[in-house]
Coordinates of C-alpha atoms in Angstrom, one line a residue:
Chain A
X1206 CA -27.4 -20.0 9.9
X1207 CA -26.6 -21.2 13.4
X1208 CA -29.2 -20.8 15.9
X1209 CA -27.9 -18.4 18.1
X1210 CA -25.9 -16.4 15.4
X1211 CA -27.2 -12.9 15.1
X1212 CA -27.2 -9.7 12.5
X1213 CA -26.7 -5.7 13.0
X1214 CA -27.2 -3.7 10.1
X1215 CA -25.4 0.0 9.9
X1216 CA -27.2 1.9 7.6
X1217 CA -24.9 5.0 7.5
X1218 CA -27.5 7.2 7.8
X1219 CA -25.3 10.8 8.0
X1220 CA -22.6 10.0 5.3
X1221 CA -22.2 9.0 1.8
X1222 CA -19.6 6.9 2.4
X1223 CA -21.2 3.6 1.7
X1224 CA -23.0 2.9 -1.8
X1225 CA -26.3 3.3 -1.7
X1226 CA -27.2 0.6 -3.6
X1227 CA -25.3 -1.6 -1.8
X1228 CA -26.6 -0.7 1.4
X1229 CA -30.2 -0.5 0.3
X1230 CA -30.1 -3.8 -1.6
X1231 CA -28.4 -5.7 1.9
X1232 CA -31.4 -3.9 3.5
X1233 CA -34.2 -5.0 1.0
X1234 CA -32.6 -9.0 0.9
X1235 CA -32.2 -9.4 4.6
X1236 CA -36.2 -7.7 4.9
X1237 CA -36.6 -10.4 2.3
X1238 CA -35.2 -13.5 4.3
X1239 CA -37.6 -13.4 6.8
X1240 CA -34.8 -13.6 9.6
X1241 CA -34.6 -11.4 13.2
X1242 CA -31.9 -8.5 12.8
X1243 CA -30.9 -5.3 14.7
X1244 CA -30.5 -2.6 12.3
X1245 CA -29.0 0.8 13.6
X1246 CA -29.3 4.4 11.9
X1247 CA -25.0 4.9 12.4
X1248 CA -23.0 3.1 14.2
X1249 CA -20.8 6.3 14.6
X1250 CA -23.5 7.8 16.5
X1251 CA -24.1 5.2 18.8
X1252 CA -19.9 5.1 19.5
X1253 CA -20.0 8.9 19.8
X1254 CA -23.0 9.4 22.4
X1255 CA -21.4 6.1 24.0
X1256 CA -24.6 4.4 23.8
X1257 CA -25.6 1.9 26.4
X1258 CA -27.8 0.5 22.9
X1259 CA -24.1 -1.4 21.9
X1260 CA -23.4 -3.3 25.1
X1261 CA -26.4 -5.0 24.6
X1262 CA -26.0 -5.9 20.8
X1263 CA -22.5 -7.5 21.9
X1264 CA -24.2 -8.9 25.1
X1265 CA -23.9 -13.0 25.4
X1266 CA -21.5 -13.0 22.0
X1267 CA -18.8 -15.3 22.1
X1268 CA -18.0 -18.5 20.5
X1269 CA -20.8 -20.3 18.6
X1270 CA -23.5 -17.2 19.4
X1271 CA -21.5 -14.9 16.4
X1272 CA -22.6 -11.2 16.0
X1273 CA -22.7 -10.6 12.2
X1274 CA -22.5 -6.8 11.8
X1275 CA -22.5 -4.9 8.2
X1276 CA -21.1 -1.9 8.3
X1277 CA -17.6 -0.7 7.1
X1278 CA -14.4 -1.2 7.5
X1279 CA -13.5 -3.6 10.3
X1280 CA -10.9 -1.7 11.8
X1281 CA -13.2 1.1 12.1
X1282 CA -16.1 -0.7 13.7
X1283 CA -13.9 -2.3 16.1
X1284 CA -12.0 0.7 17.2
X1285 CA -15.5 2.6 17.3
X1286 CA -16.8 0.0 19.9
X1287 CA -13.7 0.8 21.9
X1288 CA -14.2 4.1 21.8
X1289 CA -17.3 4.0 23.1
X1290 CA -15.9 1.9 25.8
X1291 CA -17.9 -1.5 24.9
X1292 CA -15.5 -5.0 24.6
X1293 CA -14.9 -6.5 21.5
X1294 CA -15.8 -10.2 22.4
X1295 CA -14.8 -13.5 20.2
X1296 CA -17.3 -14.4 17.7
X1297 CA -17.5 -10.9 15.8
X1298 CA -17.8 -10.7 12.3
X1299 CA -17.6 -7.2 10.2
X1300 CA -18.6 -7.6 6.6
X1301 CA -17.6 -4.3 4.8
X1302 CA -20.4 -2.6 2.8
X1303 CA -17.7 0.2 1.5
X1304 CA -16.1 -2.5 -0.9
X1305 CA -18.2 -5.6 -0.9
X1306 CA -21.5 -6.4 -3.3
X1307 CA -24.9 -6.5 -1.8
X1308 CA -25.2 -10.3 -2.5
X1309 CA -21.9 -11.7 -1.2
X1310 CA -22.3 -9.8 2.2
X1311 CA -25.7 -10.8 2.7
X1312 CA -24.8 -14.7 2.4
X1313 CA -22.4 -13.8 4.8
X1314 CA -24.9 -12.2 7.3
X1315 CA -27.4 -15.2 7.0
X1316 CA -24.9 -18.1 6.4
X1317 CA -21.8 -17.1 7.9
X1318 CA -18.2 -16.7 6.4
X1319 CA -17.0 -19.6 3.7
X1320 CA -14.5 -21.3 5.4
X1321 CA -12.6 -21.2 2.1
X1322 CA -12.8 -17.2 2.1
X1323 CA -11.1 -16.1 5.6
X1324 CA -12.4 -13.4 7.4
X1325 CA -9.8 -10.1 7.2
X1326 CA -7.0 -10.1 9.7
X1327 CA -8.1 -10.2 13.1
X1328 CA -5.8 -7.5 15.4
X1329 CA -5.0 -8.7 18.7
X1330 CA -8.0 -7.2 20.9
X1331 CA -7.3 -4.3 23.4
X1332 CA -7.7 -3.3 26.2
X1333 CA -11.2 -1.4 26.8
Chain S
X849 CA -20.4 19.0 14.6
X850 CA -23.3 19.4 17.0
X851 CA -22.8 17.7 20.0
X852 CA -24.5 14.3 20.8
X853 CA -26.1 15.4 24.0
X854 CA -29.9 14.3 23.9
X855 CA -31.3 13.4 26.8
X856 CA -34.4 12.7 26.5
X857 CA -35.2 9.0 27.3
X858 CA -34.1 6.6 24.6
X859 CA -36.3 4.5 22.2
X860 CA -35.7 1.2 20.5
X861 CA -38.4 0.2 17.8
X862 CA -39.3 -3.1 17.3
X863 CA -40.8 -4.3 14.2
X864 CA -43.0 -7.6 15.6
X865 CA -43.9 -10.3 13.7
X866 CA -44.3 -13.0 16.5
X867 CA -47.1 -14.7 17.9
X868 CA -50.3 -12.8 18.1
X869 CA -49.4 -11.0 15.0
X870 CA -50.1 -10.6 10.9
X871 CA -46.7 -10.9 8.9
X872 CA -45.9 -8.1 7.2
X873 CA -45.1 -8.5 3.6
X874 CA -41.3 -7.9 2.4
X875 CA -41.6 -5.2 0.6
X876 CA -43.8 -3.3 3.4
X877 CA -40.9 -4.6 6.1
X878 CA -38.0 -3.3 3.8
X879 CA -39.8 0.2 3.3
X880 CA -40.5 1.3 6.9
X881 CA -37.5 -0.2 7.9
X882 CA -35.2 1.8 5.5
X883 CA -37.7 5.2 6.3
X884 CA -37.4 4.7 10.2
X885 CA -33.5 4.2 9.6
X886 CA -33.5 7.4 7.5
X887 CA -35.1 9.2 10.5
X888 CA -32.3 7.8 12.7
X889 CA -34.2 5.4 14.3
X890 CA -32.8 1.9 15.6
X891 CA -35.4 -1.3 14.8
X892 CA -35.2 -4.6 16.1
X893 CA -36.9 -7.0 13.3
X894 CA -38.6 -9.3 15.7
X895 CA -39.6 -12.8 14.2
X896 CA -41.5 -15.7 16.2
X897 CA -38.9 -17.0 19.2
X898 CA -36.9 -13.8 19.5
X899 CA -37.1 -11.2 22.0
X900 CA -35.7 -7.7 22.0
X901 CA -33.9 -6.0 24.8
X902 CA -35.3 -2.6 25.9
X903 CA -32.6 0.2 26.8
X904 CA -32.9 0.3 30.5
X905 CA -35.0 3.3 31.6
X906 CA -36.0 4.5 28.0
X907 CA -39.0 3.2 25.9
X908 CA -39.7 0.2 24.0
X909 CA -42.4 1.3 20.8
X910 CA -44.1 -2.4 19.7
X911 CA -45.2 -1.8 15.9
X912 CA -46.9 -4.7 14.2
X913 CA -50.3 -5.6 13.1
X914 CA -51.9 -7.3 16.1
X915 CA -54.6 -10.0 16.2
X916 CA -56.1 -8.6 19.4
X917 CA -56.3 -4.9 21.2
X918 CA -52.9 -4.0 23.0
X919 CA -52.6 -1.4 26.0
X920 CA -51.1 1.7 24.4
X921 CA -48.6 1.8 27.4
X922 CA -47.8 -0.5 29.5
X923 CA -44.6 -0.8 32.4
X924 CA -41.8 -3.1 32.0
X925 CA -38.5 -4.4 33.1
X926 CA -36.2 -1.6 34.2
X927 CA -38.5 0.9 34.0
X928 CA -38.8 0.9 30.5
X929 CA -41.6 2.4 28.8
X930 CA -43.3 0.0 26.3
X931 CA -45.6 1.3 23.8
X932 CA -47.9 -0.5 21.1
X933 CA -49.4 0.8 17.7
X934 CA -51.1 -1.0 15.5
X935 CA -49.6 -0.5 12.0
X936 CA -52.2 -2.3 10.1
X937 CA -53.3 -0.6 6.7
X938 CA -51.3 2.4 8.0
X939 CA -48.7 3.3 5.0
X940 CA -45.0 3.9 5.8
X941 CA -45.2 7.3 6.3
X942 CA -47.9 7.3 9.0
X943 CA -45.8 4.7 10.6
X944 CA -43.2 7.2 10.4
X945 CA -45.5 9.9 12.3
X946 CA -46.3 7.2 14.9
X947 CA -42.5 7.2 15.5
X948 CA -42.1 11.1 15.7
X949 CA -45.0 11.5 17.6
X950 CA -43.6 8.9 20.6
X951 CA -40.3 9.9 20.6
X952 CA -41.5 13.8 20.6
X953 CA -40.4 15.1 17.3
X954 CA -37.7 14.8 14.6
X955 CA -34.2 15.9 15.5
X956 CA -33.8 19.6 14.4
X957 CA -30.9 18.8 12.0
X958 CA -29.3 16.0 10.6
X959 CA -26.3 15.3 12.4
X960 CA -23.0 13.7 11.0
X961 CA -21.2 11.7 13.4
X962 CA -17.6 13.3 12.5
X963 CA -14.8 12.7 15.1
X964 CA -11.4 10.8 15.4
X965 CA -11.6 7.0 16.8
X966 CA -7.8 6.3 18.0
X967 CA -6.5 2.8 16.9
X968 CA -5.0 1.2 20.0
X969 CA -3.2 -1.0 18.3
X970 CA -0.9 1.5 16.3
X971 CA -1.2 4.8 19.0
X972 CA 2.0 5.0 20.4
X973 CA 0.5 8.0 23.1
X974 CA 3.0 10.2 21.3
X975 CA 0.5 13.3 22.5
X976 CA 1.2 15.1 18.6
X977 CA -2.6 15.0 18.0
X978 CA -3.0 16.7 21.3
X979 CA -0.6 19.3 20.8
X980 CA -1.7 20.0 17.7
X981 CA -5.6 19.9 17.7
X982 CA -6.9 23.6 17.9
X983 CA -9.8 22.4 19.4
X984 CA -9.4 20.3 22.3
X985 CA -10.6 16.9 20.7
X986 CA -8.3 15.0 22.5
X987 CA -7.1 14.7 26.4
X988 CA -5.0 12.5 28.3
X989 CA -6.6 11.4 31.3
X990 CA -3.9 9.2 33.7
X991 CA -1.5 10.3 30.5
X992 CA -3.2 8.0 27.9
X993 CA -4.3 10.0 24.9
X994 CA -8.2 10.0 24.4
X995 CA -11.0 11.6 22.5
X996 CA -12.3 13.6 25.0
X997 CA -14.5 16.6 23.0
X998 CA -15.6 14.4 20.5
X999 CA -18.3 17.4 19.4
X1000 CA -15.5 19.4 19.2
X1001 CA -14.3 18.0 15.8
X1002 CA -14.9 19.9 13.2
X1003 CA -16.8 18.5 10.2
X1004 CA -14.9 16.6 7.4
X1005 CA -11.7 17.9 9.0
X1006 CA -8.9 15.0 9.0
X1007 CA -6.1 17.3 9.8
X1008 CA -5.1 15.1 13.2
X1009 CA -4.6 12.0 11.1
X1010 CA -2.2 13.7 9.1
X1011 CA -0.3 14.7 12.0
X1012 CA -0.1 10.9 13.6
X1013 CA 3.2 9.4 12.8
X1014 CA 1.7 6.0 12.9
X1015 CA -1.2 6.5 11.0
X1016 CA -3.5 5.3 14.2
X1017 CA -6.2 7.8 13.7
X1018 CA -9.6 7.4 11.9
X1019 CA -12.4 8.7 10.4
X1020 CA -14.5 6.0 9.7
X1021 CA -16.2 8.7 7.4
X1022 CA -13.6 9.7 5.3
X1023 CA -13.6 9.0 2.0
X1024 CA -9.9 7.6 1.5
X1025 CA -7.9 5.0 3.3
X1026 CA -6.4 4.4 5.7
X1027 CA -8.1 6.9 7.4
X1028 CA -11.3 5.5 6.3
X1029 CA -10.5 2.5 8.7
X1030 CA -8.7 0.5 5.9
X1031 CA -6.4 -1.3 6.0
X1032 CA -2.6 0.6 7.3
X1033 CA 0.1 -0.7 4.5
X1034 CA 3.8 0.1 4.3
X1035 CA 3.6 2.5 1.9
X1036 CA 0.9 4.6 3.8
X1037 CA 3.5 4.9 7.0
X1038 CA 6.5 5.9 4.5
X1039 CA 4.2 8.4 2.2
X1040 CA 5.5 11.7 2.8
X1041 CA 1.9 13.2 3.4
X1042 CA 1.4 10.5 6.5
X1043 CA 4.8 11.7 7.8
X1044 CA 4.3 15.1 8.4
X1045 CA 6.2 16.8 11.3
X1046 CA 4.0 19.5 12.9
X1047 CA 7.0 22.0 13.1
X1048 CA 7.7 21.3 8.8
X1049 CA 3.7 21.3 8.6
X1050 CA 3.4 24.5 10.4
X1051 CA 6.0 26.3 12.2
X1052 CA 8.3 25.9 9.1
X1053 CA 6.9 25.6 5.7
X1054 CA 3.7 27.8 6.0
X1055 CA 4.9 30.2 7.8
X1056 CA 8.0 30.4 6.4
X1057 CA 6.8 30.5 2.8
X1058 CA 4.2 33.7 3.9
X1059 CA 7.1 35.3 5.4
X1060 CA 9.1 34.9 1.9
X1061 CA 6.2 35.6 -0.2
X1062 CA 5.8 38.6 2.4
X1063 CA 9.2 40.2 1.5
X1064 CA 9.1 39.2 -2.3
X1065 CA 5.9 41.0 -2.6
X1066 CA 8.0 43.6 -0.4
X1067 CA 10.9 44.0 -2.9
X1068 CA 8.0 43.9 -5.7
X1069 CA 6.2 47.4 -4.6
X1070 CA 9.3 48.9 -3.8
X1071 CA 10.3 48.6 -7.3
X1072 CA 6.9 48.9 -9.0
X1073 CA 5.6 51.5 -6.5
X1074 CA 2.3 49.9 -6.9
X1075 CA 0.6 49.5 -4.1
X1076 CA -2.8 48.4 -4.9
X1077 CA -0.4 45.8 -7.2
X1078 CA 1.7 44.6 -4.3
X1079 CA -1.2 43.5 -2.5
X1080 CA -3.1 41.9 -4.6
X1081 CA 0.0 39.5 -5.8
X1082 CA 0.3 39.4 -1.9
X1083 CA -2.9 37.4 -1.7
X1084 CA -3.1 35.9 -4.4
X1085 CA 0.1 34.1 -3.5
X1086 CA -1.2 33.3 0.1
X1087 CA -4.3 32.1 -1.6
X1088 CA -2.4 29.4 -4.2
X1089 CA -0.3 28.1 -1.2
X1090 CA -3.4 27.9 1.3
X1091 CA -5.4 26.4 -1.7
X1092 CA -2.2 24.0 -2.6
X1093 CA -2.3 22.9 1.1
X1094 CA -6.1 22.4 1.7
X1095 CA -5.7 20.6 -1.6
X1096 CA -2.8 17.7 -0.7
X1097 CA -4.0 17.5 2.8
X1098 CA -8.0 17.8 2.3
X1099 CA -8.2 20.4 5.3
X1100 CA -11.2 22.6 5.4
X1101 CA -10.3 26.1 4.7
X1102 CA -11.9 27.1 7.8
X1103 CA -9.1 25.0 10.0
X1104 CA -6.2 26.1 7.8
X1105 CA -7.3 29.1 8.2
X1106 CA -7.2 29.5 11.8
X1107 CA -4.0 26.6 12.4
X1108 CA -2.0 27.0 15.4
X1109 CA 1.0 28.8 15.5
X1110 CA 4.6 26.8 16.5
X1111 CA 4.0 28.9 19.4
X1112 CA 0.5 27.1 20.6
X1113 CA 1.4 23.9 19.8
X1114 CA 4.8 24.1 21.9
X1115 CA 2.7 25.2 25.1
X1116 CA 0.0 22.9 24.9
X1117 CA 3.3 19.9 24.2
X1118 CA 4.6 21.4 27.0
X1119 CA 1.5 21.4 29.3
X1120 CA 0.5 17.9 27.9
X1121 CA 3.9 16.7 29.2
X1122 CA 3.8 18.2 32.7
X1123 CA 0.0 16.9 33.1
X1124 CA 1.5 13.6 32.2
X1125 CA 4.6 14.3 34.4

């Protein structure tokens, strides 16, 4: 993993929406690893009380210092960090917990995208 | 939903495992972090070389199993609080009380963050979720559609996407997509269900249908002269369509029951548009 890259974990505390097992087990692995990681109750929550908590996760992200975030769908995520008014820098990556395996997402997390399996289409960012 | 309106000062947890510290094993890391996330807690795993940022004004609770006696309290940065507790031998739930007993106490209630996040990049600022949200959800400040009420949604309720022509409204806890945040495909924007026009949604079908079923039921009793008869085909009818509706459109009954009339949504189209004027 590059130095600077660093990993949030959504653990969908208030829905069943993402498979336990799946969740847990990307949970258990990365406690495994050994490596520093941010790991939030709901990312909904944060968006919906606008917490000041998700300018500071995105704070210094850009090119070559990544933000790995599991969570759900990245169209979701993104649109909940606008909503809660926070910029959606460059060097954001959303691996989906709602349709991806445990292991797959946390090879991800800790060693970044394949380059032979692109990321899911980026939208052009917007306006905060 | 309940709304989001703690304020009592706000806590980050941070799991140390940095200098001046035992490592915790994996398995006890993965438990108390998976219990303090259950509890709605946010933990920063903090290994040697990293440093955590406190939320400015609120309190920073240190766990770990220190090699020497930390200050229970101590002032930093920004006026944030930080606090230290030695975990060592403790098991996860006594780490748990630690947490509850620093930040004062365990919400009442489980809360689930339900409300509509807009999709910028589809939201045409048509104003048809405005007009037709019975609860003030959504506002147009300088005349660009928002989510103003977010607490105002009400739970598992989707009824706003259905209304959005462009299919730029989420629930990123729904269970289906696009709604869900997935993906928006060609056929979602041309299935009928996304396409719904608030007038055939409400002001014609429904109320259209309960006027027909209103007069069959009408012509019925007359015949039959059975009152008690009458009435109860009466509802029943209004029942299957309400329960055919709630069905195809996954609306709580509680909203479809209490759905604006063409009526409501016309004045509140009509007072969106001179706000916006």
């Amino acid at each position: 993993m590059p130095d600077n890259a660093r990993i949030l974990y959504c653990h969908c505390a208030y829905a069943k929406v993402v498979p336990d097992e799946v969740k847990n087990d990307v949970l258990r692995r990365l406690a495994e690893s050994g490596v520093a990681f941010d790991a939030v109750a709901d990312l909904c929550e944060l968006s919906a009380k606008r917490d000041p908590a998700l300018n500071q996760l995105v704070e210094g992200v850009g090119p070559g210092n990544e933000l790995r975030i599991a969570a759900c769908y990245p169209r979701a995520v993104k649109w909940l960090f606008n909503a809660a008014k926070v910029p959606w820098p460059e060097g954001l990556e959303v691996v989906n917990m709602r349709v991806e395996q445990a292991e797959p997402i946390v090879q991800i997390l800790l060693n970044g995208r394949p380059t032979d399996q692109p990321a899911p289409p980026e939208e052009e960012p917007a306006a905060v | 939903m309940a709304a989001p309106t703690t304020k009592t000062p706000m806590m980050k947890v941070a799991l140390y495992e940095g200098a001046g510290s035992e490592e915790l094993s994996a398995v006890d890391r993965g438990a108390i972090l998976k219990s303090l996330l259950e509890k709605g807690v946010a933990i920063s795993c903090i290994r040697p070389g990293r440093s955590v940022t406190p939320p400015p004004g609120g309190q920073l609770l240190v766990l770990g199993r220190f090699n020497e006696a930390k200050p229970n309290e101590a002032e930093g940065e920004n006026g944030v609080t930080v606090r230290f507790r030695d975990i060592a031998g403790l098991s996860v739930d006594q780490v748990g009380k630690i947490v509850d007993e620093v930040r004062g106490g365990t919400p009442a209630k489980p809360w689930k963050p339900w409300f509509p996040v807009i999709d910028y990049q589809r939201c045409t600022n048509c104003m048809q979720c405005l007009s037709f949200c019975l609860f003030d959800v959504y506002g147009a400040p300088g005349g660009k559609i928002g989510v103003e009420n977010p607490a105002n949604c009400k739970t598992d309720c989707p009824a706003c996407s259905r209304v959005c022509p462009e299919v730029a409204i989420l629930f990123p806890k729904y269970k289906a997509g696009p709604i869900n945040g997935d993906e928006v495909r060609e056929a979602d924007i041309s299935r009928e269900k996304m396409k719904i026009d608030i007038s055939a949604l409400l002001g014609g079908d429904i109320y259209a249908a309960l006027r027909q079923r209103s007069t069959d039921a009408k012509a019925r009793f007359s015949k039959e002269r059975d009152e008690k008869r009458a009435i109860a085909e009466r509802k029943a009818c209004l029942t299957k369509l309400q329960q055919t509706l709630q069905e195809a459109l996954d609306i709580p009954a509680e909203v479809m029951n209490a759905l604006p009339s063409m009526d409501m949504i016309k004045a509140k189209a009509a007072a969106a548009a001179t706000a916006n004027s």
